PDB file of C-alpha atoms in Angstrom:
ATOM      1  CA  UNK P 260      86.009 -15.934 124.842  1.00 42.00           C
ATOM      2  CA  UNK P 261      88.312 -14.643 122.461  1.00 48.00           C
ATOM      3  CA  UNK P 262      89.475 -11.132 122.207  1.00 47.00           C
ATOM      4  CA  UNK P 263      87.508 -10.322 119.118  1.00 54.00           C
ATOM      5  CA  UNK P 264      84.082 -10.338 120.897  1.00 80.00           C
ATOM      6  CA  UNK P 265      85.388  -8.670 123.761  1.00 88.00           C
ATOM      7  CA  UNK P 266      86.687  -5.715 121.698  1.00 87.00           C
ATOM      8  CA  UNK P 267      83.397  -5.508 119.845  1.00 87.00           C
ATOM      9  CA  UNK P 268      81.571  -5.431 123.172  1.00 87.00           C
ATOM     10  CA  UNK P 269      83.885  -2.641 124.280  1.00 89.00           C
ATOM     11  CA  UNK P 270      83.499  -0.732 121.064  1.00 86.00           C
ATOM     12  CA  UNK P 271      79.664  -0.958 121.394  1.00 84.00           C
ATOM     13  CA  UNK P 272      79.696   0.101 125.186  1.00 86.00           C
ATOM     14  CA  UNK P 273      81.864   3.135 124.527  1.00 86.00           C
ATOM     15  CA  UNK P 274      79.983   4.175 121.365  1.00 81.00           C
ATOM     16  CA  UNK P 275      76.635   3.918 123.137  1.00 79.00           C
ATOM     17  CA  UNK P 276      78.002   6.044 125.942  1.00 81.00           C
ATOM     18  CA  UNK P 277      79.361   8.630 123.515  1.00 79.00           C
ATOM     19  CA  UNK P 278      75.941   8.833 121.460  1.00 71.00           C
ATOM     20  CA  UNK P 279      73.881   9.082 124.581  1.00 72.00           C
ATOM     21  CA  UNK P 280      75.799  12.032 125.826  1.00 73.00           C
ATOM     22  CA  UNK P 281      77.139  10.454 128.827  1.00 80.00           C
ATOM     23  CA  UNK P 282      80.624  11.217 127.864  1.00 80.00           C
ATOM     24  CA  UNK P 283      80.967  15.024 127.388  1.00 77.00           C
ATOM     25  CA  UNK P 284      82.960  16.746 124.741  1.00 79.00           C
ATOM     26  CA  UNK P 285      86.525  16.743 125.899  1.00 81.00           C
ATOM     27  CA  UNK P 286      86.233  14.174 128.688  1.00 83.00           C
ATOM     28  CA  UNK P 287      89.125  11.962 129.099  1.00 87.00           C
ATOM     29  CA  UNK P 288      88.482   8.152 129.199  1.00 84.00           C
ATOM     30  CA  UNK P 289      89.670   6.158 132.019  1.00 86.00           C
ATOM     31  CA  UNK P 290      90.292   2.966 130.049  1.00 87.00           C
ATOM     32  CA  UNK P 291      90.747   0.962 133.291  1.00 90.00           C
ATOM     33  CA  UNK P 292      87.659   1.986 135.002  1.00 90.00           C
ATOM     34  CA  UNK P 293      85.672   1.015 131.780  1.00 89.00           C
ATOM     35  CA  UNK P 294      87.404  -2.292 131.473  1.00 91.00           C
ATOM     36  CA  UNK P 295      86.582  -2.820 135.301  1.00 92.00           C
ATOM     37  CA  UNK P 296      82.992  -1.915 134.762  1.00 90.00           C
ATOM     38  CA  UNK P 297      82.641  -4.355 131.845  1.00 90.00           C
ATOM     39  CA  UNK P 298      84.471  -7.084 133.563  1.00 90.00           C
ATOM     40  CA  UNK P 299      87.242  -7.334 130.829  1.00 91.00           C
ATOM     41  CA  UNK P 300      90.900  -6.655 130.602  1.00 91.00           C
ATOM     42  CA  UNK P 301      92.199  -3.439 129.390  1.00 92.00           C
ATOM     43  CA  UNK P 302      93.433  -4.859 126.131  1.00 92.00           C
ATOM     44  CA  UNK P 303      89.880  -5.084 124.334  1.00 91.00           C
ATOM     45  CA  UNK P 304      89.065  -1.577 125.515  1.00 92.00           C
ATOM     46  CA  UNK P 305      92.246  -0.088 123.932  1.00 91.00           C
ATOM     47  CA  UNK P 306      91.416  -1.962 120.715  1.00 91.00           C
ATOM     48  CA  UNK P 307      88.074  -0.540 120.842  1.00 90.00           C
ATOM     49  CA  UNK P 308      89.327   3.064 121.490  1.00 90.00           C
ATOM     50  CA  UNK P 309      91.720   2.723 118.343  1.00 89.00           C
ATOM     51  CA  UNK P 310      88.772   1.921 116.246  1.00 86.00           C
ATOM     52  CA  UNK P 311      86.768   4.890 117.496  1.00 86.00           C
ATOM     53  CA  UNK P 312      89.720   7.039 117.030  1.00 86.00           C
ATOM     54  CA  UNK P 313      90.232   5.981 113.491  1.00 82.00           C
ATOM     55  CA  UNK P 314      86.525   6.971 112.922  1.00 77.00           C
ATOM     56  CA  UNK P 315      87.123  10.405 114.322  1.00 78.00           C
ATOM     57  CA  UNK P 316      84.935   9.984 117.446  1.00 81.00           C
ATOM     58  CA  UNK P 317      87.544  10.300 119.943  1.00 85.00           C
ATOM     59  CA  UNK P 318      90.930  11.919 119.938  1.00 86.00           C
ATOM     60  CA  UNK P 319      94.331  12.010 121.451  1.00 83.00           C
ATOM     61  CA  UNK P 320      94.579  15.027 123.943  1.00 81.00           C
ATOM     62  CA  UNK P 321      98.121  16.390 124.472  1.00 80.00           C
ATOM     63  CA  UNK P 322      99.427  15.398 127.879  1.00 80.00           C
ATOM     64  CA  UNK P 323      95.811  14.271 129.133  1.00 82.00           C
ATOM     65  CA  UNK P 324      95.114  11.049 127.325  1.00 83.00           C
ATOM     66  CA  UNK P 325      92.228   9.991 125.033  1.00 86.00           C
ATOM     67  CA  UNK P 326      89.022  11.926 125.067  1.00 85.00           C
ATOM     68  CA  UNK P 327      85.694  12.683 123.371  1.00 85.00           C
ATOM     69  CA  UNK P 328      86.352  14.723 120.168  1.00 82.00           C
ATOM     70  CA  UNK P 329      85.093  18.335 120.381  1.00 79.00           C
ATOM     71  CA  UNK P 330      83.362  19.063 117.014  1.00 73.00           C
ATOM     72  CA  UNK P 331      83.196  22.306 115.357  1.00 75.00           C
ATOM     73  CA  UNK P 332      81.060  23.858 112.614  1.00 74.00           C
ATOM     74  CA  UNK P 333      83.570  22.910 110.017  1.00 77.00           C
ATOM     75  CA  UNK P 334      83.434  19.170 111.207  1.00 75.00           C
ATOM     76  CA  UNK P 335      79.608  19.306 110.700  1.00 75.00           C
ATOM     77  CA  UNK P 336      79.958  21.085 107.230  1.00 79.00           C
ATOM     78  CA  UNK P 337      82.263  18.287 106.118  1.00 82.00           C
ATOM     79  CA  UNK P 338      79.913  15.663 107.563  1.00 81.00           C
ATOM     80  CA  UNK P 339      76.894  17.206 105.736  1.00 83.00           C
ATOM     81  CA  UNK P 340      78.786  17.243 102.314  1.00 88.00           C
ATOM     82  CA  UNK P 341      79.811  13.711 102.773  1.00 90.00           C
ATOM     83  CA  UNK P 342      76.451  12.500 103.690  1.00 89.00           C
ATOM     84  CA  UNK P 343      74.736  14.454 100.849  1.00 92.00           C
ATOM     85  CA  UNK P 344      77.180  12.780  98.306  1.00 95.00           C
ATOM     86  CA  UNK P 345      76.518   9.302  99.657  1.00 96.00           C
ATOM     87  CA  UNK P 346      72.782   9.676  99.871  1.00 96.00           C
ATOM     88  CA  UNK P 347      72.541  11.298  96.313  1.00 97.00           C
ATOM     89  CA  UNK P 348      74.603   8.375  94.784  1.00 97.00           C
ATOM     90  CA  UNK P 349      72.401   5.844  96.728  1.00 97.00           C
ATOM     91  CA  UNK P 350      69.217   7.526  95.532  1.00 97.00           C
ATOM     92  CA  UNK P 351      70.359   7.092  91.874  1.00 97.00           C
ATOM     93  CA  UNK P 352      70.769   3.391  92.445  1.00 97.00           C
ATOM     94  CA  UNK P 353      67.689   2.562  94.402  1.00 96.00           C
ATOM     95  CA  UNK P 354      65.136   4.956  92.834  1.00 96.00           C
ATOM     96  CA  UNK P 355      62.095   3.333  91.336  1.00 95.00           C
ATOM     97  CA  UNK P 356      61.593  -0.477  91.645  1.00 95.00           C
ATOM     98  CA  UNK P 357      63.682  -0.829  94.879  1.00 96.00           C
ATOM     99  CA  UNK P 358      61.718   1.913  96.517  1.00 97.00           C
ATOM    100  CA  UNK P 359      58.520   0.294  95.146  1.00 96.00           C
ATOM    101  CA  UNK P 360      59.362  -2.978  96.683  1.00 96.00           C
ATOM    102  CA  UNK P 361      59.834  -1.545 100.056  1.00 97.00           C
ATOM    103  CA  UNK P 362      57.330   1.313  99.809  1.00 97.00           C
ATOM    104  CA  UNK P 363      55.087   0.324 102.660  1.00 96.00           C
ATOM    105  CA  UNK P 364      57.905   0.117 105.251  1.00 96.00           C
ATOM    106  CA  UNK P 365      59.581   3.174 103.896  1.00 96.00           C
ATOM    107  CA  UNK P 366      56.366   5.143 104.083  1.00 96.00           C
ATOM    108  CA  UNK P 367      55.840   3.936 107.681  1.00 96.00           C
ATOM    109  CA  UNK P 368      59.384   4.812 108.805  1.00 95.00           C
ATOM    110  CA  UNK P 369      59.108   8.302 107.018  1.00 96.00           C
ATOM    111  CA  UNK P 370      55.843   9.083 108.946  1.00 96.00           C
ATOM    112  CA  UNK P 371      57.432   7.872 112.236  1.00 93.00           C
ATOM    113  CA  UNK P 372      60.381  10.420 111.496  1.00 92.00           C
ATOM    114  CA  UNK P 373      58.120  13.255 110.514  1.00 92.00           C
ATOM    115  CA  UNK P 374      56.040  12.764 113.737  1.00 91.00           C
ATOM    116  CA  UNK P 375      58.821  13.321 116.168  1.00 85.00           C
ATOM    117  CA  UNK P 376      60.259  16.681 117.639  1.00 79.00           C
ATOM    118  CA  UNK P 377      63.367  17.576 115.229  1.00 73.00           C
ATOM    119  CA  UNK P 378      65.118  18.806 118.484  1.00 67.00           C
ATOM    120  CA  UNK P 379      64.849  15.398 120.077  1.00 70.00           C
ATOM    121  CA  UNK P 380      67.366  12.577 120.053  1.00 65.00           C
ATOM    122  CA  UNK P 381      64.557  10.065 119.156  1.00 74.00           C
ATOM    123  CA  UNK P 382      64.134  12.168 115.889  1.00 77.00           C
ATOM    124  CA  UNK P 383      67.645  12.037 115.038  1.00 74.00           C
ATOM    125  CA  UNK P 384      68.054   8.306 115.693  1.00 76.00           C
ATOM    126  CA  UNK P 385      64.774   7.696 113.569  1.00 85.00           C
ATOM    127  CA  UNK P 386      65.946   9.766 110.889  1.00 86.00           C
ATOM    128  CA  UNK P 387      69.302   7.917 110.754  1.00 83.00           C
ATOM    129  CA  UNK P 388      67.609   4.602 110.556  1.00 88.00           C
ATOM    130  CA  UNK P 389      65.402   5.796 107.673  1.00 94.00           C
ATOM    131  CA  UNK P 390      68.227   7.100 105.518  1.00 93.00           C
ATOM    132  CA  UNK P 391      70.337   4.110 106.401  1.00 93.00           C
ATOM    133  CA  UNK P 392      67.616   1.794 104.942  1.00 96.00           C
ATOM    134  CA  UNK P 393      67.329   3.916 101.825  1.00 95.00           C
ATOM    135  CA  UNK P 394      71.106   3.664 101.278  1.00 96.00           C
ATOM    136  CA  UNK P 395      70.988  -0.173 101.881  1.00 96.00           C
ATOM    137  CA  UNK P 396      68.506  -0.356  99.100  1.00 97.00           C
ATOM    138  CA  UNK P 397      71.183   0.649  96.703  1.00 96.00           C
ATOM    139  CA  UNK P 398      72.826  -2.795  97.310  1.00 96.00           C
ATOM    140  CA  UNK P 399      76.388  -1.532  97.609  1.00 97.00           C
ATOM    141  CA  UNK P 400      77.791  -2.723 101.059  1.00 95.00           C
ATOM    142  CA  UNK P 401      80.788  -0.272 100.649  1.00 95.00           C
ATOM    143  CA  UNK P 402      78.527   2.726 100.161  1.00 95.00           C
ATOM    144  CA  UNK P 403      76.371   1.580 103.294  1.00 94.00           C
ATOM    145  CA  UNK P 404      79.587   1.187 105.463  1.00 91.00           C
ATOM    146  CA  UNK P 405      80.854   4.594 104.406  1.00 91.00           C
ATOM    147  CA  UNK P 406      77.445   6.168 105.215  1.00 91.00           C
ATOM    148  CA  UNK P 407      77.218   4.493 108.615  1.00 87.00           C
ATOM    149  CA  UNK P 408      80.732   5.935 109.529  1.00 83.00           C
ATOM    150  CA  UNK P 409      79.655   9.609 108.478  1.00 84.00           C
ATOM    151  CA  UNK P 410      76.445   9.354 110.379  1.00 81.00           C
ATOM    152  CA  UNK P 411      77.917   8.114 113.687  1.00 77.00           C
ATOM    153  CA  UNK P 412      80.073  11.426 113.597  1.00 74.00           C
ATOM    154  CA  UNK P 413      77.001  13.445 112.673  1.00 69.00           C
ATOM    155  CA  UNK P 414      75.097  11.974 115.593  1.00 67.00           C
ATOM    156  CA  UNK P 415      77.941  12.742 118.034  1.00 68.00           C
ATOM    157  CA  UNK P 416      77.820  16.359 116.700  1.00 65.00           C
ATOM    158  CA  UNK P 417      73.948  16.374 117.190  1.00 62.00           C
ATOM    159  CA  UNK P 418      74.268  15.363 120.757  1.00 58.00           C
ATOM    160  CA  UNK P 419      76.765  18.112 121.317  1.00 60.00           C
ATOM    161  CA  UNK P 420      74.892  21.164 119.902  1.00 55.00           C
ATOM    162  CA  UNK P 421      71.515  22.915 120.093  1.00 42.00           C
ATOM    163  CA  UNK P 422      69.528  21.820 117.217  1.00 47.00           C
ATOM    164  CA  UNK P 423      68.344  24.438 114.979  1.00 49.00           C
ATOM    165  CA  UNK P 424      64.718  25.786 115.765  1.00 50.00           C
ATOM    166  CA  UNK P 425      62.312  23.997 113.513  1.00 48.00           C
ATOM    167  CA  UNK P 426      60.215  27.218 112.978  1.00 50.00           C
ATOM    168  CA  UNK P 427      63.181  29.139 111.481  1.00 47.00           C
ATOM    169  CA  UNK P 428      64.605  26.076 109.813  1.00 52.00           C
ATOM    170  CA  UNK P 429      61.689  24.052 108.225  1.00 58.00           C
ATOM    171  CA  UNK P 430      62.563  20.605 107.146  1.00 72.00           C
ATOM    172  CA  UNK P 431      61.448  18.758 103.878  1.00 84.00           C
ATOM    173  CA  UNK P 432      58.937  15.935 104.963  1.00 92.00           C
ATOM    174  CA  UNK P 433      60.208  12.381 104.600  1.00 95.00           C
ATOM    175  CA  UNK P 434      56.948  10.956 103.424  1.00 96.00           C
ATOM    176  CA  UNK P 435      57.197  13.345 100.511  1.00 95.00           C
ATOM    177  CA  UNK P 436      60.766  12.184  99.784  1.00 96.00           C
ATOM    178  CA  UNK P 437      59.458   8.601  99.647  1.00 96.00           C
ATOM    179  CA  UNK P 438      56.564   9.437  97.225  1.00 96.00           C
ATOM    180  CA  UNK P 439      58.881  11.243  94.913  1.00 96.00           C
ATOM    181  CA  UNK P 440      61.480   8.554  94.774  1.00 97.00           C
ATOM    182  CA  UNK P 441      58.967   5.832  94.050  1.00 95.00           C
ATOM    183  CA  UNK P 442      58.748   6.757  90.428  1.00 94.00           C
ATOM    184  CA  UNK P 443      61.879   8.890  89.783  1.00 96.00           C
ATOM    185  CA  UNK P 444      64.642   8.269  87.252  1.00 97.00           C
ATOM    186  CA  UNK P 445      68.169   8.540  88.572  1.00 97.00           C
ATOM    187  CA  UNK P 446      68.696  12.292  87.818  1.00 97.00           C
ATOM    188  CA  UNK P 447      65.471  13.367  89.259  1.00 97.00           C
ATOM    189  CA  UNK P 448      66.084  11.132  92.416  1.00 97.00           C
ATOM    190  CA  UNK P 449      69.494  12.679  92.929  1.00 97.00           C
ATOM    191  CA  UNK P 450      67.879  16.191  92.752  1.00 96.00           C
ATOM    192  CA  UNK P 451      65.121  15.138  95.080  1.00 96.00           C
ATOM    193  CA  UNK P 452      67.534  13.783  97.673  1.00 95.00           C
ATOM    194  CA  UNK P 453      69.909  16.928  97.482  1.00 94.00           C
ATOM    195  CA  UNK P 454      67.067  19.331  98.068  1.00 92.00           C
ATOM    196  CA  UNK P 455      66.055  17.156 101.030  1.00 92.00           C
ATOM    197  CA  UNK P 456      69.449  16.908 102.502  1.00 87.00           C
ATOM    198  CA  UNK P 457      70.034  20.597 102.336  1.00 85.00           C
ATOM    199  CA  UNK P 458      66.473  21.525 103.677  1.00 83.00           C
ATOM    200  CA  UNK P 459      66.569  23.152 107.183  1.00 73.00           C
ATOM    201  CA  UNK P 460      70.323  23.338 107.245  1.00 71.00           C
ATOM    202  CA  UNK P 461      70.873  26.627 105.323  1.00 65.00           C
ATOM    203  CA  UNK P 462      72.053  28.431 108.330  1.00 62.00           C
ATOM    204  CA  UNK P 463      74.639  26.062 108.912  1.00 60.00           C
ATOM    205  CA  UNK P 464      76.502  27.147 105.610  1.00 55.00           C
ATOM    206  CA  UNK P 465      76.273  30.814 106.331  1.00 57.00           C
ATOM    207  CA  UNK P 466      79.559  32.761 105.908  1.00 49.00           C
ATOM    208  CA  UNK P 467      80.466  32.290 109.428  1.00 45.00           C
ATOM    209  CA  UNK P 468      84.127  31.412 110.391  1.00 45.00           C
ATOM    210  CA  UNK P 469      84.305  27.673 111.454  1.00 42.00           C
ATOM    211  CA  UNK P 470      86.280  28.731 114.443  1.00 42.00           C
ATOM    212  CA  UNK P 471      83.589  31.095 115.593  1.00 42.00           C
ATOM    213  CA  UNK P 472      81.218  28.316 116.135  1.00 43.00           C
ATOM    214  CA  UNK P 473      82.318  26.052 119.078  1.00 45.00           C
ATOM    215  CA  UNK P 474      79.675  23.629 120.464  1.00 42.00           C
ATOM    216  CA  UNK P 475      78.439  23.905 123.986  1.00 38.00           C
ATOM    217  CA  UNK P 476      79.762  21.430 126.432  1.00 41.00           C
ATOM    218  CA  UNK P 477      76.208  20.157 127.177  1.00 36.00           C
ATOM    219  CA  UNK P 478      73.187  19.962 124.791  1.00 34.00           C
ATOM    220  CA  UNK P 479      70.760  22.497 126.136  1.00 31.00           C
ATOM    221  CA  UNK P 480      67.883  20.777 124.260  1.00 29.00           C
ATOM    222  CA  UNK P 481      68.391  17.641 126.279  1.00 31.00           C
ATOM    223  CA  UNK P 482      67.713  19.500 129.399  1.00 34.00           C
ATOM    224  CA  UNK P 483      71.210  18.447 131.074  1.00 30.00           C
TER     225      UNK P 483
END
């Protein structure tokens, strides 16, 4: 084997543990232990950790080593702004005919997202898959890559915090969005996606200092 696939395996392994909540916010990585568990040398694990650090998912902790990044409300706001911008641009490019060609699949995916509890990890992951597919329909690989990087950080945040109560933060249905985009022009498509992206998240943009909103160490809605 070469180091390239080993580092990819290490990256996928660590990312999976991050997004499952196995590694708690602020937890320090034992790279030797991870390498031993995977049956690889430390080198590919270090390479994977550097990539994850560049993506903002882990960070260097002074006098402690490398650990899971603790995310704040300010981090979430930034992620939401970037996500909205990327999805709005994608909507301008994929509305109309691209949506029509994949309408049945999109509608099925949208129904799946809308049917799950918004406080569950399953919902978050299905929502990301749905929006990822929409972005890929723009047929701009750089746009898709940027979106995937943003969403990894967003999912990590979702794992770390209590999801808003759906009763107090109603979400715009994904099925409705697909139907709107089917025959939309670029300007309307951008408007529809922007409204969808902001729905249910109004409280996150209240005038609360970012420093006052620290995420809990464990996600209460996961029951851990």
